[in-house]
mmCIF file of N, CA and C and ligand atoms in Angstrom:
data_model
loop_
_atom_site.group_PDB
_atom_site.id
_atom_site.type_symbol
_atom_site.label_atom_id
_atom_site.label_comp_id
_atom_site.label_asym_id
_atom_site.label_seq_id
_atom_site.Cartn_x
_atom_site.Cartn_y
_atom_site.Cartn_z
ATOM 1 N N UNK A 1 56.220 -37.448 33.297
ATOM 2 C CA UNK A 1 56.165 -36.088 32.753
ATOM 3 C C UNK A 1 54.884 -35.852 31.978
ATOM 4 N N UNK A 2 53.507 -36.156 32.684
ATOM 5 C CA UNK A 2 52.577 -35.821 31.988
ATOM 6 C C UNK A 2 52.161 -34.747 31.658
ATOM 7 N N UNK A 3 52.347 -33.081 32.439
ATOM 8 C CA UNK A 3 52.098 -32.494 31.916
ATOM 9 C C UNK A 3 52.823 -31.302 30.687
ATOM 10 N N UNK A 4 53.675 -32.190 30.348
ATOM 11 C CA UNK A 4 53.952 -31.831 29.090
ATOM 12 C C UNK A 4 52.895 -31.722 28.200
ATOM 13 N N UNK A 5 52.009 -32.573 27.953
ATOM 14 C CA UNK A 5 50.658 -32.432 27.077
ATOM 15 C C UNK A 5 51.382 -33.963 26.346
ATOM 16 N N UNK A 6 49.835 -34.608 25.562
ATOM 17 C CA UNK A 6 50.897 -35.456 24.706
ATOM 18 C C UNK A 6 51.631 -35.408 23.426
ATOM 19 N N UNK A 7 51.209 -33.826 22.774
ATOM 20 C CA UNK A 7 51.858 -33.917 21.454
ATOM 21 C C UNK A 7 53.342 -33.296 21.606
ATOM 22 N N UNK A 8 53.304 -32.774 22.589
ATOM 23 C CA UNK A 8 54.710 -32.082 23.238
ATOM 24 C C UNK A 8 55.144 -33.229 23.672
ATOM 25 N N UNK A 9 55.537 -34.347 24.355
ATOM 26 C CA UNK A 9 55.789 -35.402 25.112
ATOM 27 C C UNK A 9 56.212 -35.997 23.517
ATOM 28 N N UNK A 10 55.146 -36.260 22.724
ATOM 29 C CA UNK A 10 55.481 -37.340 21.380
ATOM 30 C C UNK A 10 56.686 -36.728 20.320
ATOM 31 N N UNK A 11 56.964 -35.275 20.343
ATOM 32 C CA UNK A 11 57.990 -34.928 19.450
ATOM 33 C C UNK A 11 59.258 -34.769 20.194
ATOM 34 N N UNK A 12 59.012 -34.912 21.925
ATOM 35 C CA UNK A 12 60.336 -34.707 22.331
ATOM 36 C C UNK A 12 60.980 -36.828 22.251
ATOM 37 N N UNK A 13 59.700 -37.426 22.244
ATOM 38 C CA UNK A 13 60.491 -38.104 22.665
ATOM 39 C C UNK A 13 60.983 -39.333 21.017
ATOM 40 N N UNK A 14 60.422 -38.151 19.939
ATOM 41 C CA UNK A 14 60.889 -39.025 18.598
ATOM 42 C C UNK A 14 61.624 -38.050 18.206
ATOM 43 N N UNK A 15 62.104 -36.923 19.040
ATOM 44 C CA UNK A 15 63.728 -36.061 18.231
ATOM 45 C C UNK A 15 64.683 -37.167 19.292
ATOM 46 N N UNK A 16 64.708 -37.575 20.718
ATOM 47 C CA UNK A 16 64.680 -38.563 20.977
ATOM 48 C C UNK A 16 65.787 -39.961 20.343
ATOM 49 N N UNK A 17 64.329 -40.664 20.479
ATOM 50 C CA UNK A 17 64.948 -41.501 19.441
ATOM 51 C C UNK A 17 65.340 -41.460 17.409
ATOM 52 N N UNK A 18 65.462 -40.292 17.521
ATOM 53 C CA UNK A 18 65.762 -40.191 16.133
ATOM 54 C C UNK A 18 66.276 -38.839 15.706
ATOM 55 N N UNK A 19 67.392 -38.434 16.442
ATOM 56 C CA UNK A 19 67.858 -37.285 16.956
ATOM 57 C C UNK A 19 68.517 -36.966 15.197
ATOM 58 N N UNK A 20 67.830 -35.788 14.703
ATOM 59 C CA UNK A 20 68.383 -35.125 13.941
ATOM 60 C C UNK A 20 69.737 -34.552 13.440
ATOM 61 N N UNK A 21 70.536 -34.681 12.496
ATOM 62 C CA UNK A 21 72.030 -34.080 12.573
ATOM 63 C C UNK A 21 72.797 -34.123 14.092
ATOM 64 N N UNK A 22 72.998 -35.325 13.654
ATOM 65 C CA UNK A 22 73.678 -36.309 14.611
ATOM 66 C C UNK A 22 74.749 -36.648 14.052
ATOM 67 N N UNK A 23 76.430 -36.247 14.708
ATOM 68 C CA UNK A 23 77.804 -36.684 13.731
ATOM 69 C C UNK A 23 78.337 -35.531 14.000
ATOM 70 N N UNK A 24 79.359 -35.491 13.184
ATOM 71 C CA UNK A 24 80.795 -34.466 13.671
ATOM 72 C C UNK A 24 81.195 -33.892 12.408
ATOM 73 N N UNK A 25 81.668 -32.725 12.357
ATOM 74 C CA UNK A 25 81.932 -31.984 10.693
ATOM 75 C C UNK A 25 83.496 -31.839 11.292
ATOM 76 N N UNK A 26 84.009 -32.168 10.248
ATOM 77 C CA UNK A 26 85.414 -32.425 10.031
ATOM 78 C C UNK A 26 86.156 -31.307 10.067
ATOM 79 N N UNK A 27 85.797 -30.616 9.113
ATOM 80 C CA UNK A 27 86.243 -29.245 8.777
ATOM 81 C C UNK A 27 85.556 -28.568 9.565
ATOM 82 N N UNK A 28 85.061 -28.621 10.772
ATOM 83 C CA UNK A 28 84.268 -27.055 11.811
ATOM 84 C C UNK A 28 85.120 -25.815 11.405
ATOM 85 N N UNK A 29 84.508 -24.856 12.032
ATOM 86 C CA UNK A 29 85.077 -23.739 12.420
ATOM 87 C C UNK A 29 84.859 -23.810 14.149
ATOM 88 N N UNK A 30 83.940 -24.136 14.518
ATOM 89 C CA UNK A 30 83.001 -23.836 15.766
ATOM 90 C C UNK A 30 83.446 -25.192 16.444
ATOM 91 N N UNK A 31 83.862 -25.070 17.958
ATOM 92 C CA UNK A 31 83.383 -26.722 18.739
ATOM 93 C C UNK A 31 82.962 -26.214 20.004
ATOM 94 N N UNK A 32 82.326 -27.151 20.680
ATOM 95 C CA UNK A 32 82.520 -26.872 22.472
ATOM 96 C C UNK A 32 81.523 -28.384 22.808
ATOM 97 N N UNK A 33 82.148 -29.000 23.549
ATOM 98 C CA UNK A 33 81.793 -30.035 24.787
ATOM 99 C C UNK A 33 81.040 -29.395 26.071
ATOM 100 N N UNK A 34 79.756 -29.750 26.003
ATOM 101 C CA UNK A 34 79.149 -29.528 27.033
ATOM 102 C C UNK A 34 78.626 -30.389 28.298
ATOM 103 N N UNK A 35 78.487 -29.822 29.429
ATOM 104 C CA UNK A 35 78.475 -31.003 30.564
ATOM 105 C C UNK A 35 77.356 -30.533 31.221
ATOM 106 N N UNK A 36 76.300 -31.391 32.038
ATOM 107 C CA UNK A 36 75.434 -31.036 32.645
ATOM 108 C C UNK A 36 75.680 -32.192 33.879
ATOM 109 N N UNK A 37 76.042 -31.669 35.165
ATOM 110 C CA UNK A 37 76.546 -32.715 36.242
ATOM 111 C C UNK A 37 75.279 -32.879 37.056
ATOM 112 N N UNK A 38 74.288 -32.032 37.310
ATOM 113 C CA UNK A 38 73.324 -32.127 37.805
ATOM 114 C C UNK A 38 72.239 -33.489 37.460
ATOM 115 N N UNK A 39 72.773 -34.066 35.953
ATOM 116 C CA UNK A 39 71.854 -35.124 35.187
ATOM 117 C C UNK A 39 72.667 -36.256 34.383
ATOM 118 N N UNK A 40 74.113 -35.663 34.797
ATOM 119 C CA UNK A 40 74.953 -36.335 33.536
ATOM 120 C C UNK A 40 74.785 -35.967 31.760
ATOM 121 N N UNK A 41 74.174 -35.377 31.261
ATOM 122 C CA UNK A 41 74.312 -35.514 30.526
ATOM 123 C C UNK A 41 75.315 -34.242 29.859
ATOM 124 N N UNK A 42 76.056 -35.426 28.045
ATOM 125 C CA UNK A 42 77.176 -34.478 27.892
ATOM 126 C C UNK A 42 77.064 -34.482 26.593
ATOM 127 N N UNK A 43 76.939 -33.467 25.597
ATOM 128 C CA UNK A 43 77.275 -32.936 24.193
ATOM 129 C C UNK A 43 78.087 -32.206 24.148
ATOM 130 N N UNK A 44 78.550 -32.404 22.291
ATOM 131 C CA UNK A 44 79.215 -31.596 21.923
ATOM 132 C C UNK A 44 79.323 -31.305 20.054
ATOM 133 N N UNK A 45 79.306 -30.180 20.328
ATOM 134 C CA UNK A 45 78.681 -29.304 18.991
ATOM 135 C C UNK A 45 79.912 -29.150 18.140
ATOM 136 N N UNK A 46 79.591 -29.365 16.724
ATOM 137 C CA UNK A 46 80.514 -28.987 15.873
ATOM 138 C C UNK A 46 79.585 -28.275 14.741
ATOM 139 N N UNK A 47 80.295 -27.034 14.431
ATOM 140 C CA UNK A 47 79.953 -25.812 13.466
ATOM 141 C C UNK A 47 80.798 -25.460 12.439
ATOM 142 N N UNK A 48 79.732 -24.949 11.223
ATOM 143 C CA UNK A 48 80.498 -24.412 10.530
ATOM 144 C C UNK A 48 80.094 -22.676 10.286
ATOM 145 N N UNK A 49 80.476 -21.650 10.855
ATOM 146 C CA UNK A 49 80.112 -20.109 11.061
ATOM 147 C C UNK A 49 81.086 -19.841 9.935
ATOM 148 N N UNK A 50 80.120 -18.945 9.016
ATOM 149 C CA UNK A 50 80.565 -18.259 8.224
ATOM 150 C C UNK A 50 80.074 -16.694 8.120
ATOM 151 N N UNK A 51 80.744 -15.725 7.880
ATOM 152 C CA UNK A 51 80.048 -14.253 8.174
ATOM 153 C C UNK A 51 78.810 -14.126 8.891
ATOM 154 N N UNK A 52 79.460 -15.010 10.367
ATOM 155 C CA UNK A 52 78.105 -14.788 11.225
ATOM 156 C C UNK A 52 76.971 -15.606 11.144
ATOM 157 N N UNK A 53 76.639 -16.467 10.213
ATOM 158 C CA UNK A 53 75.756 -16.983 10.054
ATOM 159 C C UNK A 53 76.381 -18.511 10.099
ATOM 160 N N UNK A 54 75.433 -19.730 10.956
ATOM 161 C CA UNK A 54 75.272 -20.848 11.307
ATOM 162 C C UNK A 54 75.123 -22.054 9.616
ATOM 163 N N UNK A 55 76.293 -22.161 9.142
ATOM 164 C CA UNK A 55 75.973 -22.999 7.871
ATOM 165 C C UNK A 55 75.911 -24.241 8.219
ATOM 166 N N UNK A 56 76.365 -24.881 9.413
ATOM 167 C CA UNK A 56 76.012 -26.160 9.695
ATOM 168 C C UNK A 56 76.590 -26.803 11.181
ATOM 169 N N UNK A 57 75.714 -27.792 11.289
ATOM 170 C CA UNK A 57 75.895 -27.951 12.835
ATOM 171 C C UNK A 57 75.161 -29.046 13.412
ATOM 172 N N UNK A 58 76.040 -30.308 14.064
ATOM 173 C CA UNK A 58 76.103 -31.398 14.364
ATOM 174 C C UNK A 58 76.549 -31.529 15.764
ATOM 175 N N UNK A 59 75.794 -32.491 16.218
ATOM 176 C CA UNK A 59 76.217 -32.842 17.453
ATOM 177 C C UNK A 59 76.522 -34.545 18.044
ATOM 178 N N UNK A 60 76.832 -34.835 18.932
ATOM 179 C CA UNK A 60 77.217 -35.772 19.422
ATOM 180 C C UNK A 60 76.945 -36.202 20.673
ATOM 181 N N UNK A 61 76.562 -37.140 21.317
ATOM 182 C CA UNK A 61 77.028 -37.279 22.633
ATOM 183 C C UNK A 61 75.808 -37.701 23.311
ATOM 184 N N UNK A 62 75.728 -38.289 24.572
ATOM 185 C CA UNK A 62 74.533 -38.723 25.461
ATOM 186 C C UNK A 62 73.667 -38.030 26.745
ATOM 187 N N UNK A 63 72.893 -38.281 26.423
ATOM 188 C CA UNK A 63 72.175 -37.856 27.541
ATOM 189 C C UNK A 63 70.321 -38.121 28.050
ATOM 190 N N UNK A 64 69.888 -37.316 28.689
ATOM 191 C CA UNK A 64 68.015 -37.974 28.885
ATOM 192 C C UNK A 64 67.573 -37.559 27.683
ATOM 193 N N UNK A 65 66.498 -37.798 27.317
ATOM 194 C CA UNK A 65 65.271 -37.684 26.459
ATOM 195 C C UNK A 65 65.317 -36.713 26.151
ATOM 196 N N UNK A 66 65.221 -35.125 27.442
ATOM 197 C CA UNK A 66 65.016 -34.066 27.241
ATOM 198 C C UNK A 66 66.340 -33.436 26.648
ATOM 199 N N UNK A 67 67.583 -33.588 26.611
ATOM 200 C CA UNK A 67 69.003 -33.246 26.261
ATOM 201 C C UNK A 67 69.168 -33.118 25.327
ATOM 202 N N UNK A 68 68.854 -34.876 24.830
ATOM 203 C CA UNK A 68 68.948 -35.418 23.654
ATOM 204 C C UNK A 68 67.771 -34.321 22.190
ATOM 205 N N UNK A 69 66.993 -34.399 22.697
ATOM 206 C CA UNK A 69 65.864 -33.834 22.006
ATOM 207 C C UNK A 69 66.022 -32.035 21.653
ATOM 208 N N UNK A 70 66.602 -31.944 22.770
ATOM 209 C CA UNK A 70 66.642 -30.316 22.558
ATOM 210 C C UNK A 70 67.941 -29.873 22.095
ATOM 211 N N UNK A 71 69.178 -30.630 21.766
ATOM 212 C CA UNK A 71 70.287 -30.730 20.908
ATOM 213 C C UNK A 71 69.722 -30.850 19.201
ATOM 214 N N UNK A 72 68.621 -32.385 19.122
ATOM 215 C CA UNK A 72 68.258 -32.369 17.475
ATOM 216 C C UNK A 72 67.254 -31.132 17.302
ATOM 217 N N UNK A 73 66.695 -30.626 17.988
ATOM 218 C CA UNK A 73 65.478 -29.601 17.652
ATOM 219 C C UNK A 73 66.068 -28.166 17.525
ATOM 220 N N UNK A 74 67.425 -28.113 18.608
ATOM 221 C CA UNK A 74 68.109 -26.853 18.317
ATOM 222 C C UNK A 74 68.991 -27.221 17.157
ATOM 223 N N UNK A 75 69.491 -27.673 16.783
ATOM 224 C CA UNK A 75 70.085 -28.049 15.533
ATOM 225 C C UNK A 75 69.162 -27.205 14.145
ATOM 226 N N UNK A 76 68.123 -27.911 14.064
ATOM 227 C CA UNK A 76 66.796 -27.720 13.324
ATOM 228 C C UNK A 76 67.068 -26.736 13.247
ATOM 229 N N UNK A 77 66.668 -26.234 14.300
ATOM 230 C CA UNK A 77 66.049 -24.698 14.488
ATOM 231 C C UNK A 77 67.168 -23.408 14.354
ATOM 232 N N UNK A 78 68.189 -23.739 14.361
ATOM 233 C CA UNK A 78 69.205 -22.833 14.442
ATOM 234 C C UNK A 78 70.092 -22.529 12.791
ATOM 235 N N UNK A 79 69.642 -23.314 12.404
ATOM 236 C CA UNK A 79 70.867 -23.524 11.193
ATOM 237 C C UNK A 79 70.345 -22.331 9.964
ATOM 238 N N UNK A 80 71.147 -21.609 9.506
ATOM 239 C CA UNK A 80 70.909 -20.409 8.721
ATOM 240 C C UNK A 80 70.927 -19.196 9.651
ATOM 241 N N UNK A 81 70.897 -19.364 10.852
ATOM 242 C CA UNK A 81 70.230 -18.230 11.608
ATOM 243 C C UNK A 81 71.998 -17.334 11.881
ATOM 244 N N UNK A 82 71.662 -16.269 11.938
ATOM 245 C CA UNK A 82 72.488 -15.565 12.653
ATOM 246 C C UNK A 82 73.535 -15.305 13.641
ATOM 247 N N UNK A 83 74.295 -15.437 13.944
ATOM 248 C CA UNK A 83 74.894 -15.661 15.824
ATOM 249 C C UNK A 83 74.518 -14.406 16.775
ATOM 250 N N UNK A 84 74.333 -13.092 16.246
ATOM 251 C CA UNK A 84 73.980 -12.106 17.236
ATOM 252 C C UNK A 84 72.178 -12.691 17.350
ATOM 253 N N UNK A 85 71.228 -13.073 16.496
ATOM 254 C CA UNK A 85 70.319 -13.652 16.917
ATOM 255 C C UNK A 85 69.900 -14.889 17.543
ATOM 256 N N UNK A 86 70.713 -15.805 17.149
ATOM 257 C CA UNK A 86 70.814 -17.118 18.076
ATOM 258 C C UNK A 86 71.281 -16.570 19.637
ATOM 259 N N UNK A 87 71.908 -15.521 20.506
ATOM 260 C CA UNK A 87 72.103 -15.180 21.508
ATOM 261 C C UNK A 87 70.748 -14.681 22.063
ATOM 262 N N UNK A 88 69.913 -13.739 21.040
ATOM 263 C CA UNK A 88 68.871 -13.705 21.786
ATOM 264 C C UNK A 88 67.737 -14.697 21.849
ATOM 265 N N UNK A 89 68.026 -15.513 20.730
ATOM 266 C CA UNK A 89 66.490 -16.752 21.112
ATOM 267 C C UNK A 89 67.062 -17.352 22.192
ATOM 268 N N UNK A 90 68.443 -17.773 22.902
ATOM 269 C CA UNK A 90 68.728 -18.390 23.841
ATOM 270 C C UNK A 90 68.199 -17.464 24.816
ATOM 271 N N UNK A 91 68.168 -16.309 25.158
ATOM 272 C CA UNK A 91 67.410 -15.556 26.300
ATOM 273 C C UNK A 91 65.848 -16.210 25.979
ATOM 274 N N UNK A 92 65.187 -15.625 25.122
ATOM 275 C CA UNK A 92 63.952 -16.135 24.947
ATOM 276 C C UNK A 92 63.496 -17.691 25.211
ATOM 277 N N UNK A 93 64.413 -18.432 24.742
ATOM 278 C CA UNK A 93 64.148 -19.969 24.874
ATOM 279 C C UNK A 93 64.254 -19.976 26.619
ATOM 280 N N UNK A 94 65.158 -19.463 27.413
ATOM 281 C CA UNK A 94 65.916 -19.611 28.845
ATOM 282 C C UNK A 94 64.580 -19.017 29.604
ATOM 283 N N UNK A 95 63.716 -18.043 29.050
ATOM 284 C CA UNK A 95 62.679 -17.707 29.293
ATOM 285 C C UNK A 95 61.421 -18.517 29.297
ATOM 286 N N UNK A 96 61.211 -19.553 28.156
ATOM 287 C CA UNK A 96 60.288 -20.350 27.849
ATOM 288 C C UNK A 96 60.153 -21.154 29.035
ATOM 289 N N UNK A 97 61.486 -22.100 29.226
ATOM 290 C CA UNK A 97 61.722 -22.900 30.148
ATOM 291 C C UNK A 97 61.501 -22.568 31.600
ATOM 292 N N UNK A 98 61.528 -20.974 31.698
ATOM 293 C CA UNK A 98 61.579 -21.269 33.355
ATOM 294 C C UNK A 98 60.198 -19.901 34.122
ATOM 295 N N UNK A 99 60.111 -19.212 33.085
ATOM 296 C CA UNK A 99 59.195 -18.039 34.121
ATOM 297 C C UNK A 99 57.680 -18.521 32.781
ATOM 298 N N UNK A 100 58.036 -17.016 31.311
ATOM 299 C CA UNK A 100 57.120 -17.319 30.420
ATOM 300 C C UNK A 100 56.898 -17.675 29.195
ATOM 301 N N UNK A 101 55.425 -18.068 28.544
ATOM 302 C CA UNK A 101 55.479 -18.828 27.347
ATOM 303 C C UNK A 101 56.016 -17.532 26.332
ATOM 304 N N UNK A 102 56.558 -17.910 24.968
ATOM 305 C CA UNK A 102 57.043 -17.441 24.155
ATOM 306 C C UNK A 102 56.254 -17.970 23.211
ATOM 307 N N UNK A 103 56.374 -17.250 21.552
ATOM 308 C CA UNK A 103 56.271 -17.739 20.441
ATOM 309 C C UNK A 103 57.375 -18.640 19.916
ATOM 310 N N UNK A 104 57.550 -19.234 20.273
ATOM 311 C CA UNK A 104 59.071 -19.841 19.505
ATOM 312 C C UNK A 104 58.930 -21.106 18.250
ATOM 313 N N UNK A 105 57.586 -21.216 17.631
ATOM 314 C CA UNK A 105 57.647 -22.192 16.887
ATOM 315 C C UNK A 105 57.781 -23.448 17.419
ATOM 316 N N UNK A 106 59.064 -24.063 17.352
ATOM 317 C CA UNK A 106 58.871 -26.001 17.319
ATOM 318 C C UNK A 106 59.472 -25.700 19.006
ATOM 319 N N UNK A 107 60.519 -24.737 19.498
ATOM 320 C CA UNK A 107 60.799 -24.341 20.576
ATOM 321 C C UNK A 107 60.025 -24.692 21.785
ATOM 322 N N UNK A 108 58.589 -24.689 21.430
ATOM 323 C CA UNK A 108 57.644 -24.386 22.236
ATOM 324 C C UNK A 108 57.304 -26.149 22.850
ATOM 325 N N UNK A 109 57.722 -27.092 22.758
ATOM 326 C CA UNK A 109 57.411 -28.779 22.966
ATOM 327 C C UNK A 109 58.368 -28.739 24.005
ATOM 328 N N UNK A 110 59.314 -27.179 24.661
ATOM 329 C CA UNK A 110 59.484 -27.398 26.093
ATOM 330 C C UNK A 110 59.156 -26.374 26.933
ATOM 331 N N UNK A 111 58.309 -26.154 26.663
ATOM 332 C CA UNK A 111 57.653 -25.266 27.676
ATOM 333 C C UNK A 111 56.834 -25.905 28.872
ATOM 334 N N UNK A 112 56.929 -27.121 28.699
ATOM 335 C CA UNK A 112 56.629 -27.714 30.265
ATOM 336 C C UNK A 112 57.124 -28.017 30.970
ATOM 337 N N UNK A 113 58.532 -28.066 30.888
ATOM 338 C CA UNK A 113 60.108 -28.055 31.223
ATOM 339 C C UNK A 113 59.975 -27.289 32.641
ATOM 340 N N UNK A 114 59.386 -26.107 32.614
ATOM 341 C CA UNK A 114 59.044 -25.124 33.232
ATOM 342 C C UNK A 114 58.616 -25.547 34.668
ATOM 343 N N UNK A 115 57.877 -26.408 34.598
ATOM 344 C CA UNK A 115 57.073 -27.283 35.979
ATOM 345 C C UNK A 115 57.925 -28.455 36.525
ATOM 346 N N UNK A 116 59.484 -28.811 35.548
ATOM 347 C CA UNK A 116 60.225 -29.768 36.422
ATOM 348 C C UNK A 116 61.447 -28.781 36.564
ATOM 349 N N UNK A 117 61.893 -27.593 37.468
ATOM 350 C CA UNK A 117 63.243 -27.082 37.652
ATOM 351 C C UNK A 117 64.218 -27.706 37.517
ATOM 352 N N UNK A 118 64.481 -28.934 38.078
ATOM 353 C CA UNK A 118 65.672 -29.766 37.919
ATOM 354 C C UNK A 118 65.633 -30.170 36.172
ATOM 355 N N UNK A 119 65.235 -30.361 35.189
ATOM 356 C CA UNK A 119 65.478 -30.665 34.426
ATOM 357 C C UNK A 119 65.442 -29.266 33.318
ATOM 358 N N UNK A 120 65.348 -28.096 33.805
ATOM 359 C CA UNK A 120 65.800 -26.969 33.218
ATOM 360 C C UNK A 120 66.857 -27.231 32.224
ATOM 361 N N UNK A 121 68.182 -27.614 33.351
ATOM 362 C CA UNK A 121 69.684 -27.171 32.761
ATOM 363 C C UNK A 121 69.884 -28.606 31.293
ATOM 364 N N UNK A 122 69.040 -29.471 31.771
ATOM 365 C CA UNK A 122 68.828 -31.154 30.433
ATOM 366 C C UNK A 122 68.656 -30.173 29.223
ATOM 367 N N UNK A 123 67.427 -28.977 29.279
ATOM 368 C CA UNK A 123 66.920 -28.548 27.802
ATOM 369 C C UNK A 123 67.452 -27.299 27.802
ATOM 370 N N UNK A 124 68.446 -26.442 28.487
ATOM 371 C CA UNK A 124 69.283 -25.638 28.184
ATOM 372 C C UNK A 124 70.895 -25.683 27.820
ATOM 373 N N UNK A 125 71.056 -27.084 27.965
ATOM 374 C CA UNK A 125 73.002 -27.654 27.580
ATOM 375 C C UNK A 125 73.394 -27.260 26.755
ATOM 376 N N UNK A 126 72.318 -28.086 25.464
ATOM 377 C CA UNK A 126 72.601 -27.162 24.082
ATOM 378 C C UNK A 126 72.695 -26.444 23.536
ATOM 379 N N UNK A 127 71.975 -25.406 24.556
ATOM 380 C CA UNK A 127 72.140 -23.816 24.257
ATOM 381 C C UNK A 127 73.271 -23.073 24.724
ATOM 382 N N UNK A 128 73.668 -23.619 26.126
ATOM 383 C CA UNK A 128 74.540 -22.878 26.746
ATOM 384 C C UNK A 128 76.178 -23.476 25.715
ATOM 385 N N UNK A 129 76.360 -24.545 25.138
ATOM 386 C CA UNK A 129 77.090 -25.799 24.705
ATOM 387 C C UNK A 129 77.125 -24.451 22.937
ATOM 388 N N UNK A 130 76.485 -24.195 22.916
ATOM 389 C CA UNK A 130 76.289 -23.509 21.582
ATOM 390 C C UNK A 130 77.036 -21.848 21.352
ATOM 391 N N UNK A 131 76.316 -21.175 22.192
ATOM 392 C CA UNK A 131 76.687 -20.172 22.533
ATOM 393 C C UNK A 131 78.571 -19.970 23.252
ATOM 394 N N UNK A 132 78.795 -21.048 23.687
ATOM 395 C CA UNK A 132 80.075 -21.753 24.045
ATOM 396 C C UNK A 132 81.104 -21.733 22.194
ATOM 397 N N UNK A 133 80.429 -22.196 21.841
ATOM 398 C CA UNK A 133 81.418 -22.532 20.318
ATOM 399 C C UNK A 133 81.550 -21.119 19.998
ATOM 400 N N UNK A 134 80.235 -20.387 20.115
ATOM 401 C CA UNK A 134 80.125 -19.523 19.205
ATOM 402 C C UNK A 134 81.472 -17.931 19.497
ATOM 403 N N UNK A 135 81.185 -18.270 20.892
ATOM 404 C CA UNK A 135 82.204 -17.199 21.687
ATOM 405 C C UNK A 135 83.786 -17.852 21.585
ATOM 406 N N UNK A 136 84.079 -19.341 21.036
ATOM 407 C CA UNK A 136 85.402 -20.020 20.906
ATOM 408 C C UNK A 136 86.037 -20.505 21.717
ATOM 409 N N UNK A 137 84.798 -20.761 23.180
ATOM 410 C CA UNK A 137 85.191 -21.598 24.268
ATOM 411 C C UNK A 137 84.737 -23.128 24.077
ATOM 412 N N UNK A 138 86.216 -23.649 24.483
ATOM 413 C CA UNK A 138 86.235 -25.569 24.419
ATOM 414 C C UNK A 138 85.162 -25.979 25.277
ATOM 415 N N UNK A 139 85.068 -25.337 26.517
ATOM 416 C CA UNK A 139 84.085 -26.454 27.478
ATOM 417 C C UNK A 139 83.517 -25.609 27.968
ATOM 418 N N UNK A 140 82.015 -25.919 28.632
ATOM 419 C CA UNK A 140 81.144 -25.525 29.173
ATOM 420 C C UNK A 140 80.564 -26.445 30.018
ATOM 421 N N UNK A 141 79.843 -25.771 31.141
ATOM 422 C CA UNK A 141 79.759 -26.752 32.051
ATOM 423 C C UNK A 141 78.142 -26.148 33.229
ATOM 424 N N UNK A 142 76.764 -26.387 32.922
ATOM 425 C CA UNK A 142 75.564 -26.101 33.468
ATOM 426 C C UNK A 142 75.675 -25.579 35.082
ATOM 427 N N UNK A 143 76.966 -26.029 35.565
ATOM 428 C CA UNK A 143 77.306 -25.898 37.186
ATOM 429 C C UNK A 143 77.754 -24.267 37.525
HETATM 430 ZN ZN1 ZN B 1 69.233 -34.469 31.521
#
């Protein structure tokens, strides 16, 4: 995956191995198990939504480099935020990945994603896996 660039390549692959808010909240409000059969890989999100807004949020579970990475980075990136706005950065992010570039801040270390199609649905799980809790569906599934 060289043309990721290498500083894009070096933060996906140390969220990676050192995947951010990683674990399970006891007390959620929010869950959903997500599946990607095309790659195997499978998360699952636990939230705490309060008047709409993302107070916390952990995940679990295995998968590639790119899965893995874009579960701790959406984590990051999501927490405080809104739920009617987290629906639209998932358009925007779904955009990054597959037609054009966006502003998206740290978002942006997959925008080369773009040049492997098959590994699209790896750096969209977490999103689709998210948006899943948020609507109060158990499972989701990239297929
Ligand atoms: Zn994958």
């Amino acid at each position: 995956m060289t043309d990721f660039g290498d500083l894009y390549m070096e933060v996906i692959l140390d969220h990676n191995k050192n995947p951010r808010n990683k674990g399970e909240i006891e007390n959620h409000t929010n869950h959903a198990d997500g599946h990607n059969p095309l790659c195997g890989d499978k998360i699952s999100l636990d939230l705490i939504i309060e008047n709409e807004i993302v107070k916390e949020i952990k995940f679990t579970g295995a998968g590639c480099a790119i899965s893995t990475a874009s579960s701790s980075i959406l984590t990051e990136y999501i927490i405080g935020k809104r739920t009617d706005e987290i629906r639209h950065l998932f358009e925007e992010f779904h955009d990054l990945v597959t037609t054009e570039s966006k502003n998206l801040g740290k978002l942006a270390v997959f925008e080369g994603v773009k040049k492997y199609p098959a590994r699209v649905k790896c750096a969209t799980l977490a999103w689709h896996t998210l948006i899943a809790a948020i609507d109060g569906k158990e499972k989701v599934s990239t297929e």
